[in-house]
Short mmCIF file of C-alpha atoms in Angstrom, two decimals:
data_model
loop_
_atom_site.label_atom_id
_atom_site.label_comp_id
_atom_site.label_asym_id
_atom_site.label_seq_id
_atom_site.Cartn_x
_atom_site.Cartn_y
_atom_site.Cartn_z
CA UNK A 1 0.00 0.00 0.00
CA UNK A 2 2.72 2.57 0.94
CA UNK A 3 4.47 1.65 -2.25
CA UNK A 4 1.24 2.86 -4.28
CA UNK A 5 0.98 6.18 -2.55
CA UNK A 6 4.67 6.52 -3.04
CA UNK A 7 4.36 5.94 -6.72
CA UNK A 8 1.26 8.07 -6.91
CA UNK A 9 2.94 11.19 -5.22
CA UNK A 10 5.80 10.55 -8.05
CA UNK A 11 3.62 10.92 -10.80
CA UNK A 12 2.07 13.79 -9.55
CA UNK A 13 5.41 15.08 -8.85
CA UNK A 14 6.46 14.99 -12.61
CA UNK A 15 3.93 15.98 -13.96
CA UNK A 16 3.92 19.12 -11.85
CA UNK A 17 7.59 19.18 -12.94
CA UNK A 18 6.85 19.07 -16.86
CA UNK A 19 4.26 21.41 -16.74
CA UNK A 20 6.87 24.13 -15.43
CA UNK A 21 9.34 23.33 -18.23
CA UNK A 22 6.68 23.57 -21.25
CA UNK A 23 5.05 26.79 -19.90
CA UNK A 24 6.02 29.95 -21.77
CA UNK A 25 6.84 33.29 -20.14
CA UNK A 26 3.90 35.18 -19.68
CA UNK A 27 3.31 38.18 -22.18
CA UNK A 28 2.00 41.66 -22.29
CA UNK A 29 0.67 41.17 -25.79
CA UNK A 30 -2.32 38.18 -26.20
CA UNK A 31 -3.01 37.07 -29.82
CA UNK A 32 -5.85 35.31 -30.80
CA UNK A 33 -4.13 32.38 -32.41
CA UNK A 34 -0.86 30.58 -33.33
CA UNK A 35 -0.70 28.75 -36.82
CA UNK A 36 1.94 26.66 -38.06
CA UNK A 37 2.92 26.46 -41.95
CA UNK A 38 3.14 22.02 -42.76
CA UNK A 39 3.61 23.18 -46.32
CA UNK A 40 6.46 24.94 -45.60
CA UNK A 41 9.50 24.87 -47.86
CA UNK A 42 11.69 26.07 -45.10
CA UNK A 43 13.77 23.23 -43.42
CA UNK A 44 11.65 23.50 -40.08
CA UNK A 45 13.43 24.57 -36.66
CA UNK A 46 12.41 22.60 -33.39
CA UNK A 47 9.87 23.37 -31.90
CA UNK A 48 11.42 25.07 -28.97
CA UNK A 49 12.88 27.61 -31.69
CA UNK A 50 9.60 28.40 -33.01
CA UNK A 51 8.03 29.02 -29.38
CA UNK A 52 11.35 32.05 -29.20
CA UNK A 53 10.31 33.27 -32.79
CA UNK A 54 6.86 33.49 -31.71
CA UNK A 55 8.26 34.89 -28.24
CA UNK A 56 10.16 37.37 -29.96
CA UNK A 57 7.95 39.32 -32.45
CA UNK A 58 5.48 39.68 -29.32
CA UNK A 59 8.47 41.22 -27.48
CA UNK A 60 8.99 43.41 -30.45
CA UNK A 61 5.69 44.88 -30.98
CA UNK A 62 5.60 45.38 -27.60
CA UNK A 63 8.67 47.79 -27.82
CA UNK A 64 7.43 49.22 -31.33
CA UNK A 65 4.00 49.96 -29.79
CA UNK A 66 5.58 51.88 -26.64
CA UNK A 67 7.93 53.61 -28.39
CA UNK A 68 10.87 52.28 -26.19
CA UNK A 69 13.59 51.94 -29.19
CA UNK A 70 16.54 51.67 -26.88
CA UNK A 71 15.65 48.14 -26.13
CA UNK A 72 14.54 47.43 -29.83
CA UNK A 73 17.86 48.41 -31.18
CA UNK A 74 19.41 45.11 -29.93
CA UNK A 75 16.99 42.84 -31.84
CA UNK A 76 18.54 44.62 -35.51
CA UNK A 77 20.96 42.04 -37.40
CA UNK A 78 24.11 43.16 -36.40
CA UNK A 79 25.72 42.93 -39.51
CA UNK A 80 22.43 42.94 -42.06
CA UNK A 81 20.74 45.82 -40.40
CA UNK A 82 16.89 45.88 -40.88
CA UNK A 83 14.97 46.35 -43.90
CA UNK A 84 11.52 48.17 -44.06
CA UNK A 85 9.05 46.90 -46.91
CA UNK A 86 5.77 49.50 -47.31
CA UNK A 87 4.30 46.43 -49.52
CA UNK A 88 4.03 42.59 -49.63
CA UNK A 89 7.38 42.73 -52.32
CA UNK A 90 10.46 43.33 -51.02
CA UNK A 91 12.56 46.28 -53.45
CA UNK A 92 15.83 45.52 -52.65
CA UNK A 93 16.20 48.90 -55.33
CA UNK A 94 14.16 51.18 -53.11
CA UNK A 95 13.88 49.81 -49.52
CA UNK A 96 15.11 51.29 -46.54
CA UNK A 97 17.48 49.31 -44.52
CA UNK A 98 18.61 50.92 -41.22
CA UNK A 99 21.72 49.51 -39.61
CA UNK A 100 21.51 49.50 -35.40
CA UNK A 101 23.82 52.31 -35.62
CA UNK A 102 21.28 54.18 -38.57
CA UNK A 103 18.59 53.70 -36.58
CA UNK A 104 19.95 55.04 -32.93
CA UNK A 105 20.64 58.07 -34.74
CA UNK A 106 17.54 59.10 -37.20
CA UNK A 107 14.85 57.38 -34.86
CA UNK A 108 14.36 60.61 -33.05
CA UNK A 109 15.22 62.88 -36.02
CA UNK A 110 12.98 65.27 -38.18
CA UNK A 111 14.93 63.88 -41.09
CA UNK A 112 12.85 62.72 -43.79
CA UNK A 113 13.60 59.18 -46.16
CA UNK A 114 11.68 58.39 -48.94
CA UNK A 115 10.33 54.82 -47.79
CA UNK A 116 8.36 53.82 -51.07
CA UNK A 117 5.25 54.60 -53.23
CA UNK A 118 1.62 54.85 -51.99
CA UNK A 119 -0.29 51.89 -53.86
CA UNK A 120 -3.11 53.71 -56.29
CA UNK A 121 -1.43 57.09 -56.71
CA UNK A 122 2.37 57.01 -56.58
CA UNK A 123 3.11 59.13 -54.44
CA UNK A 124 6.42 59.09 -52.90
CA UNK A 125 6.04 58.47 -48.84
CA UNK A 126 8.52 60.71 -47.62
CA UNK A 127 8.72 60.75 -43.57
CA UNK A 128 10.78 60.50 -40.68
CA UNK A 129 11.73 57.04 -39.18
CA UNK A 130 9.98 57.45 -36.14
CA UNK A 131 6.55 58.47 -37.56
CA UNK A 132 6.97 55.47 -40.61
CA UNK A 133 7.11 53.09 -37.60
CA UNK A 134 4.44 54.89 -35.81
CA UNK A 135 1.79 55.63 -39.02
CA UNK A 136 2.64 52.98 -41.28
CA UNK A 137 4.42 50.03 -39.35
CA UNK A 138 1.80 50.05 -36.88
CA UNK A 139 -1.23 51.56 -38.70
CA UNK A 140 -3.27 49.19 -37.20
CA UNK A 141 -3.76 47.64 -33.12
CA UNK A 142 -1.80 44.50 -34.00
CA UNK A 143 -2.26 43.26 -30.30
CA UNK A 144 -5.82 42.20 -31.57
CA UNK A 145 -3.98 40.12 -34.50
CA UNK A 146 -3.48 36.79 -35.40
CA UNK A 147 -0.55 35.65 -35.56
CA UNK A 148 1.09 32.89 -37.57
CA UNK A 149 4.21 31.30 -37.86
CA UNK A 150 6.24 30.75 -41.20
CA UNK A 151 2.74 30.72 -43.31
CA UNK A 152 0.92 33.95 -44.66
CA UNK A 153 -2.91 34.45 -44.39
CA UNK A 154 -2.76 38.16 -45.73
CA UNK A 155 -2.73 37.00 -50.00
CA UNK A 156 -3.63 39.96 -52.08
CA UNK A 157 -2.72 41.15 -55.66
CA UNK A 158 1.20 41.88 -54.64
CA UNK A 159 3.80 39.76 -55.42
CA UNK A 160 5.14 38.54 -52.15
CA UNK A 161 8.83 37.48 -52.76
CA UNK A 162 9.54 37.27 -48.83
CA UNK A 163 10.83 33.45 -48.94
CA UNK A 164 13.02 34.09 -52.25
CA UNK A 165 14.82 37.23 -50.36
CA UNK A 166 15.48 35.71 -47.55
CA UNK A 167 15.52 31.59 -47.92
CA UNK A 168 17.34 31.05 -44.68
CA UNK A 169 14.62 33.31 -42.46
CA UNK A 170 12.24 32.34 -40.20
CA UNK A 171 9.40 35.06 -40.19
CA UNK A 172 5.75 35.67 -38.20
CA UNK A 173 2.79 37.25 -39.46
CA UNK A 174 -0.03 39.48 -37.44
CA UNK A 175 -3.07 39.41 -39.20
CA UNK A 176 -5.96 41.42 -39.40
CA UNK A 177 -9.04 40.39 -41.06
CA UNK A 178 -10.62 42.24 -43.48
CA UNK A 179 -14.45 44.26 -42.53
CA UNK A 180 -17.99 42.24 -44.25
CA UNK A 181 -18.55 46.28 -44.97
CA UNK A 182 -15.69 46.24 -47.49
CA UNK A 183 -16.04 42.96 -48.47
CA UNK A 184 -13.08 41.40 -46.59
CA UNK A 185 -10.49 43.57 -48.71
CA UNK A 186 -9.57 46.26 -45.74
CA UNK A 187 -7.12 43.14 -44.27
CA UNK A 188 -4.05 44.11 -43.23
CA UNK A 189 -0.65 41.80 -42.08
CA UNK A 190 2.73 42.63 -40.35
CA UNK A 191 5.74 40.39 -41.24
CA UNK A 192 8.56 40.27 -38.92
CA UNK A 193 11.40 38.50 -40.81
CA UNK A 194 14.01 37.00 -38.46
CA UNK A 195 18.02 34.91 -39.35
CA UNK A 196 20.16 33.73 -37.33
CA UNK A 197 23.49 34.63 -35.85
CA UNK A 198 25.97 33.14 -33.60
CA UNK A 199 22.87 31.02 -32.39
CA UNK A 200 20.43 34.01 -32.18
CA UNK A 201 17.31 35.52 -34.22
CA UNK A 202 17.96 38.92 -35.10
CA UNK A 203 15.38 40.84 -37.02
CA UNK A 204 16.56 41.64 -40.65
CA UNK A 205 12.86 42.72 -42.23
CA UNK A 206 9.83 44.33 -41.42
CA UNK A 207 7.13 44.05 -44.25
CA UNK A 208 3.42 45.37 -44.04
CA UNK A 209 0.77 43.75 -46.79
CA UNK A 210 -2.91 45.13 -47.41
CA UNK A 211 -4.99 44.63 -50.64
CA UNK A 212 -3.54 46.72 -53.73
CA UNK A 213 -4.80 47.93 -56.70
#
């Protein structure tokens, strides 16, 4: 009889144990949902890996949303720097790419870069680094998002050559679904595009996508 109860307590015991191991770290941020891409052509990372991607780009909206760039400087590639994409194709012509050192200097700055074209009318979008991130980057509440790992939901009528520019990347997508008012089209999705280096996911891209004419 003892020996049962002893056995009993043990199994309680681990499992209590496991459970601690497999939680992760609780986050300011909640998203509605976590998807996983089977299709992938990626060579998948274990699933530990994933969990820190996913981890991450919470992290980093987080910062983005608060403003506190200090601490989101240290997530840029070191060596890459980070690109910003207005649109679902990546320009590798007329994209911005902000090295940590860039970016600690014009983040603050009234200096203006020209970041892209508007879809529709072509006009240039010429603004400062801080307000891009601000009124672009974050032009919707992407706390409220879905977000999905190494698979995209948001599919309009722009190319989307995210996989062929960066092959070796492991990226996440918060998605917004589009309104029945405007017939699902007002959708909008955030890409953050990560690669590793000596062992650790540094952000190299950030990449919006909405519907396009």
């Amino acid at each position: 009889m003892k020996k049962i109860i002893f056995l009993f307590l043990l199994m309680l015991f681990s499992g209590s144990c496991t459970q601690k191991k497999t939680d992760l770290p609780s986050q300011e941020l909640t998203v509605n949902s976590v998807s996983e891409d089977t299709t992938s052509t990626l060579k998948p990372f274990p699933e530990a890996e994933n969990k820190n991607v996913i981890s991450l780009s919470i992290q980093i909206l987080n910062l983005l949303q608060k403003e506190q760039y200090d601490e989101f400087i240290g997530f840029i590639h070191p060596e890459k720097g980070m690109r910003f994409s207005m649109y679902a194709h990546v320009d590798p012509q007329k994209n911005k790419v902000f090295s940590r050192e860039d970016f600690q200097k014009y983040i603050n700055s009234n200096i203006r870069f020209t970041f892209g074209e508007k879809d529709g009318t072509g006009e240039k979008y010429v603004i400062s680094l801080g307000k891009y991130i601000q009124e672009w980057v974050l032009k919707r509440d992407f706390s409220k998002a879905e977000l999905l790992h190494n698979t995209f939901k948001g599919e309009g009528n722009s190319l989307n050559n995210l996989k062929e520019m960066y092959p070796n990347s492991e990226f996440t997508e918060f998605y917004i679904s589009g309104t029945e008012q405007y017939g699902g089209m007002d959708w909008n999705a955030l890409r953050l595009v990560f690669e590793k280096f000596e062992g650790k996911y540094y952000l190299v891209a950030i990449i919006n996508d909405q519907w396009t004419i």
